[in-house]
PDB file of C-alpha atoms in Angstrom:
ATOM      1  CA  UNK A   1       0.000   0.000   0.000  1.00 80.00           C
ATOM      2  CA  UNK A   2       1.259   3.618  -1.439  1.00 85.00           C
ATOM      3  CA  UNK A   3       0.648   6.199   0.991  1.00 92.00           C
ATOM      4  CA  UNK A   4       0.879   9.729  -0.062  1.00 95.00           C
ATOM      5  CA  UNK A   5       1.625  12.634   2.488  1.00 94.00           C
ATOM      6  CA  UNK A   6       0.719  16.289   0.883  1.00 95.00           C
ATOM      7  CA  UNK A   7       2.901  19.383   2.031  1.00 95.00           C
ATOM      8  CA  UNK A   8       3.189  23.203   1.401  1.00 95.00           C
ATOM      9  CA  UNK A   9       0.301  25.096   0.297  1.00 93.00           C
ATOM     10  CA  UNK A  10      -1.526  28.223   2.590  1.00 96.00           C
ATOM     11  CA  UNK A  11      -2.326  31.575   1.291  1.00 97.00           C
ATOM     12  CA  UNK A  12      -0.426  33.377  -1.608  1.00 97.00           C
ATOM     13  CA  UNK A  13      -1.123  36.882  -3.287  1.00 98.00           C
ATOM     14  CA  UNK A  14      -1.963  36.768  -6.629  1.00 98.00           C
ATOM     15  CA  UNK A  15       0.762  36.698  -8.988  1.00 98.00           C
ATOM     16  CA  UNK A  16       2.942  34.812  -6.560  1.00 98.00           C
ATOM     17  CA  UNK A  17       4.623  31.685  -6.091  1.00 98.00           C
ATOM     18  CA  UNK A  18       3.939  28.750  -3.749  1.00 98.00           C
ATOM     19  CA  UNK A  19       5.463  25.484  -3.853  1.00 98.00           C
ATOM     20  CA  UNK A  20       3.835  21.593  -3.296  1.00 98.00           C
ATOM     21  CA  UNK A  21       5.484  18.425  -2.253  1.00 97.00           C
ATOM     22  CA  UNK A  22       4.456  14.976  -2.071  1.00 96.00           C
ATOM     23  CA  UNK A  23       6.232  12.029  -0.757  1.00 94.00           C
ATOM     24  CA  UNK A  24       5.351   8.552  -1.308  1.00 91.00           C
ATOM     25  CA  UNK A  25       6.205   6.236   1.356  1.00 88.00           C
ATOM     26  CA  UNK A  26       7.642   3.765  -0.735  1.00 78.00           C
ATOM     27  CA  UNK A  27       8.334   3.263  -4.729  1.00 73.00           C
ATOM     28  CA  UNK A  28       6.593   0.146  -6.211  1.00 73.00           C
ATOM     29  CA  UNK A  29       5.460  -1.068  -9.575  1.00 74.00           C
ATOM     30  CA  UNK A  30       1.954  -0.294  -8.149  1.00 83.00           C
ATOM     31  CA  UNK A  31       1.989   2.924  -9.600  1.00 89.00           C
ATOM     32  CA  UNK A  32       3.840   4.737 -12.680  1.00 92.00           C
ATOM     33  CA  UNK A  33       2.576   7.889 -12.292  1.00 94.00           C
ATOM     34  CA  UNK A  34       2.368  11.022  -9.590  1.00 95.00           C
ATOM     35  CA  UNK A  35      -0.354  13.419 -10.351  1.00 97.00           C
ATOM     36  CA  UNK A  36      -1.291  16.814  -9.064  1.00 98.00           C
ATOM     37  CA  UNK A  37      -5.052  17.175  -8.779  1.00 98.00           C
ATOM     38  CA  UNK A  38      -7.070  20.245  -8.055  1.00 98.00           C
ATOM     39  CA  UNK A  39     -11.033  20.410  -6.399  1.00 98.00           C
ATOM     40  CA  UNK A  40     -12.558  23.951  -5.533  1.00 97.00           C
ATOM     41  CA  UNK A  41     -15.632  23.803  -4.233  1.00 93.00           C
ATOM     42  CA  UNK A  42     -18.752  22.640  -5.867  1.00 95.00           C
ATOM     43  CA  UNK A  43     -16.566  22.000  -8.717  1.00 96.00           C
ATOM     44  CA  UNK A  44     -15.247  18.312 -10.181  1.00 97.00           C
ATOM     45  CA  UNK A  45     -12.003  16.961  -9.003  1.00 98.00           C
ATOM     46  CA  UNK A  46      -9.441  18.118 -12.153  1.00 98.00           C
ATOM     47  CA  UNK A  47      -6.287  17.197 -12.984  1.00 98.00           C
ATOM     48  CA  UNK A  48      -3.663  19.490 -12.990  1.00 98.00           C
ATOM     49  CA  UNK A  49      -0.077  18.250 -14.196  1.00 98.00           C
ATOM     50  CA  UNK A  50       1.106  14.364 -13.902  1.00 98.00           C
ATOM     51  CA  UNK A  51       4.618  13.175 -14.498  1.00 97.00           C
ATOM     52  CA  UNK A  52       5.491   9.644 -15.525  1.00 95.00           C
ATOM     53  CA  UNK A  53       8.360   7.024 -14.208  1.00 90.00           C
ATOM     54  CA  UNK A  54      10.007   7.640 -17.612  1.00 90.00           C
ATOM     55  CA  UNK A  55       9.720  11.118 -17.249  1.00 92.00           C
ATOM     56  CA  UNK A  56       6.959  12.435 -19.313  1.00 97.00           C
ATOM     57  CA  UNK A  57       5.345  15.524 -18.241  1.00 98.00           C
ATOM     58  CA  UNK A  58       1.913  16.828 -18.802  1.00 98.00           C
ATOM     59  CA  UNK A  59      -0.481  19.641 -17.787  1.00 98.00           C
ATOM     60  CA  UNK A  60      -3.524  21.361 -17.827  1.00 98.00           C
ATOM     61  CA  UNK A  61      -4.331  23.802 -20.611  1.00 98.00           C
ATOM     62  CA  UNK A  62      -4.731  26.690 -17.705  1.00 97.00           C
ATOM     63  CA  UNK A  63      -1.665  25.666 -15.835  1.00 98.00           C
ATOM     64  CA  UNK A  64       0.973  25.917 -18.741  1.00 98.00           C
ATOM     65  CA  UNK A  65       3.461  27.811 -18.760  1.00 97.00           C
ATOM     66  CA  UNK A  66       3.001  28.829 -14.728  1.00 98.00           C
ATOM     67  CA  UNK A  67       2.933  25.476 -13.416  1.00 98.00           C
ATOM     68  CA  UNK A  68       6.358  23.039 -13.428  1.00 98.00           C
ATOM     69  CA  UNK A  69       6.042  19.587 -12.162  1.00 98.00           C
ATOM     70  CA  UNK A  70       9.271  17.817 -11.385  1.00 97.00           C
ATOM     71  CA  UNK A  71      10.283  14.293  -9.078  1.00 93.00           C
ATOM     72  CA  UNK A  72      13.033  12.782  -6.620  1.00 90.00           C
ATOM     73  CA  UNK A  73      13.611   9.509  -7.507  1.00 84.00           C
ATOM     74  CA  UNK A  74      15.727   8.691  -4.762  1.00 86.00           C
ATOM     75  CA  UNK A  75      13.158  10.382  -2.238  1.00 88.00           C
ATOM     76  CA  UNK A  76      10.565   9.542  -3.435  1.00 88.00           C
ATOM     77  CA  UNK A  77       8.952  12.973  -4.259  1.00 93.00           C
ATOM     78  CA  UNK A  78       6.939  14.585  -6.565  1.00 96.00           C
ATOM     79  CA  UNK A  79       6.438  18.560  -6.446  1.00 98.00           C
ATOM     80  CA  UNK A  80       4.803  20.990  -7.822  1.00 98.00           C
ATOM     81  CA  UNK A  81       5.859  24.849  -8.322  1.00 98.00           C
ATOM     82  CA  UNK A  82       3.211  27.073  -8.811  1.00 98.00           C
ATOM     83  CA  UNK A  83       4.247  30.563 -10.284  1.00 98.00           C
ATOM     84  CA  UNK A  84       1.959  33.408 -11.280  1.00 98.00           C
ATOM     85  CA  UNK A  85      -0.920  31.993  -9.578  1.00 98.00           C
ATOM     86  CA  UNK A  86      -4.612  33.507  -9.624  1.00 98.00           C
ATOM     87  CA  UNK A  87      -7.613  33.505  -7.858  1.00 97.00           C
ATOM     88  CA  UNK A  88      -8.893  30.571  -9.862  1.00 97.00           C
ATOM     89  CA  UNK A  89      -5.798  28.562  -8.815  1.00 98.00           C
ATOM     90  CA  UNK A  90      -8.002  28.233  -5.205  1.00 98.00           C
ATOM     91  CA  UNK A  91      -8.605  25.157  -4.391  1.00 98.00           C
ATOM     92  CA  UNK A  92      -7.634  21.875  -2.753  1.00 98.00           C
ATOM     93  CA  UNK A  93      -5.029  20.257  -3.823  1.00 98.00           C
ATOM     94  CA  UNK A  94      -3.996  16.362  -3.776  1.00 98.00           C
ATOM     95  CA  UNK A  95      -1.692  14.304  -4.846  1.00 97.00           C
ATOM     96  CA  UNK A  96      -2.062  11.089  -6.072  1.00 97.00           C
ATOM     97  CA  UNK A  97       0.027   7.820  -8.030  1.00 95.00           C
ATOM     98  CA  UNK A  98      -1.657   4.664  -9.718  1.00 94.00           C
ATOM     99  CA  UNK A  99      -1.064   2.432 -12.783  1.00 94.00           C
ATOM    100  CA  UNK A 100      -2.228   5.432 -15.840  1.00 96.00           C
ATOM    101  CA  UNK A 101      -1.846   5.618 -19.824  1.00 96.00           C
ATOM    102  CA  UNK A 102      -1.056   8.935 -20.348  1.00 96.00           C
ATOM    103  CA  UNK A 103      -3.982   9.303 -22.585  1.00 97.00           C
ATOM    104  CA  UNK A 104      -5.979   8.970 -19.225  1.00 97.00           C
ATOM    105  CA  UNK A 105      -3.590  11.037 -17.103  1.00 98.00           C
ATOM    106  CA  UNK A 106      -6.231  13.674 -15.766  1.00 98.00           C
ATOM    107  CA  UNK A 107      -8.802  10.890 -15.205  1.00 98.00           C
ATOM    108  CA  UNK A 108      -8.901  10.798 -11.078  1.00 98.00           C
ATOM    109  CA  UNK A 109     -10.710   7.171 -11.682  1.00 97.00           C
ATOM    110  CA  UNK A 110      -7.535   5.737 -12.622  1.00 97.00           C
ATOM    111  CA  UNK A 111      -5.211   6.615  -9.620  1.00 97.00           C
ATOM    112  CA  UNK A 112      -5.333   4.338  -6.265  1.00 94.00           C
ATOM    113  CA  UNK A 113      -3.633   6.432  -4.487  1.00 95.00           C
ATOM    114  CA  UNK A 114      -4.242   9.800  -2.891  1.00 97.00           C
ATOM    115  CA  UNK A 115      -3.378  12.397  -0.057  1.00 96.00           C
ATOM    116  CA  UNK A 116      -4.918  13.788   2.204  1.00 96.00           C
ATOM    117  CA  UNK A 117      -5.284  17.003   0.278  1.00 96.00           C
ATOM    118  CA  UNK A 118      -3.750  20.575   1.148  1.00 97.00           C
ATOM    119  CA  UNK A 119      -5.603  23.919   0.408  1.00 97.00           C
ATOM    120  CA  UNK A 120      -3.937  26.586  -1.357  1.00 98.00           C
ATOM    121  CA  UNK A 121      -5.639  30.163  -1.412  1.00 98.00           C
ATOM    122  CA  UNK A 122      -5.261  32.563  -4.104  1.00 98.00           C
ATOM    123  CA  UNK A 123      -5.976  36.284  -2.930  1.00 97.00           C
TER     124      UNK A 123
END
């Protein structure tokens, strides 16, 4: 079992920069992807950016170009730096890992494995 323990996030002006972490408490073939995912509220659960064991990167249409997700192999990280954020960026964030195509990479159905969530405020 893959447990996932969220950290950073808080309150940020807008146009600033706040940075997420994520470590996994162990590396298995149980997963081959970290994701970022995003849920304000009454809104659906949406992915935000997803990197793959073999290092493929993807994100969101409104993320690019202000969002950069990157890993620590050897920790067993993933994080995610948030630059030029906006109001719209509010929301809860989690992180999660599972067994993904990355044609389904934004799909939360296909991860098994989530945090606990941390909220990240955009004033």
């Amino acid at each position: 079992h893959v447990q996932l323990v969220e950290s950073g996030g808080g309150s940020v002006q807008a146009g600033g920069s706040q940075r997420l972490s994520c470590a996994a408490s162990v590396f298995t073939a149980n997963y081959n992807c970290m994701a970022w995912f995003r849920q304000a509220p009454g809104q659906e659960r949406e992915g935000v950016a997803a990197i793959f064991h073999g290092g493929s990167r993807y994100y969101a249409d409104s993320v690019k170009g202000r969002f950069i997700i990157s890993r620590d192999i050897a920790k067993n990280t993933v994080s995610l730096q948030m630059n030029s954020l906006k109001p719209e960026d509010t929301a809860m964030y989690y992180c999660a890992a599972g067994l993904v195509s990355s044609r389904d990479w934004a799909v939360p159905a296909e991860y098994n494995y989530w945090g606990q969530g941390t909220q990240v405020t955009v004033s």
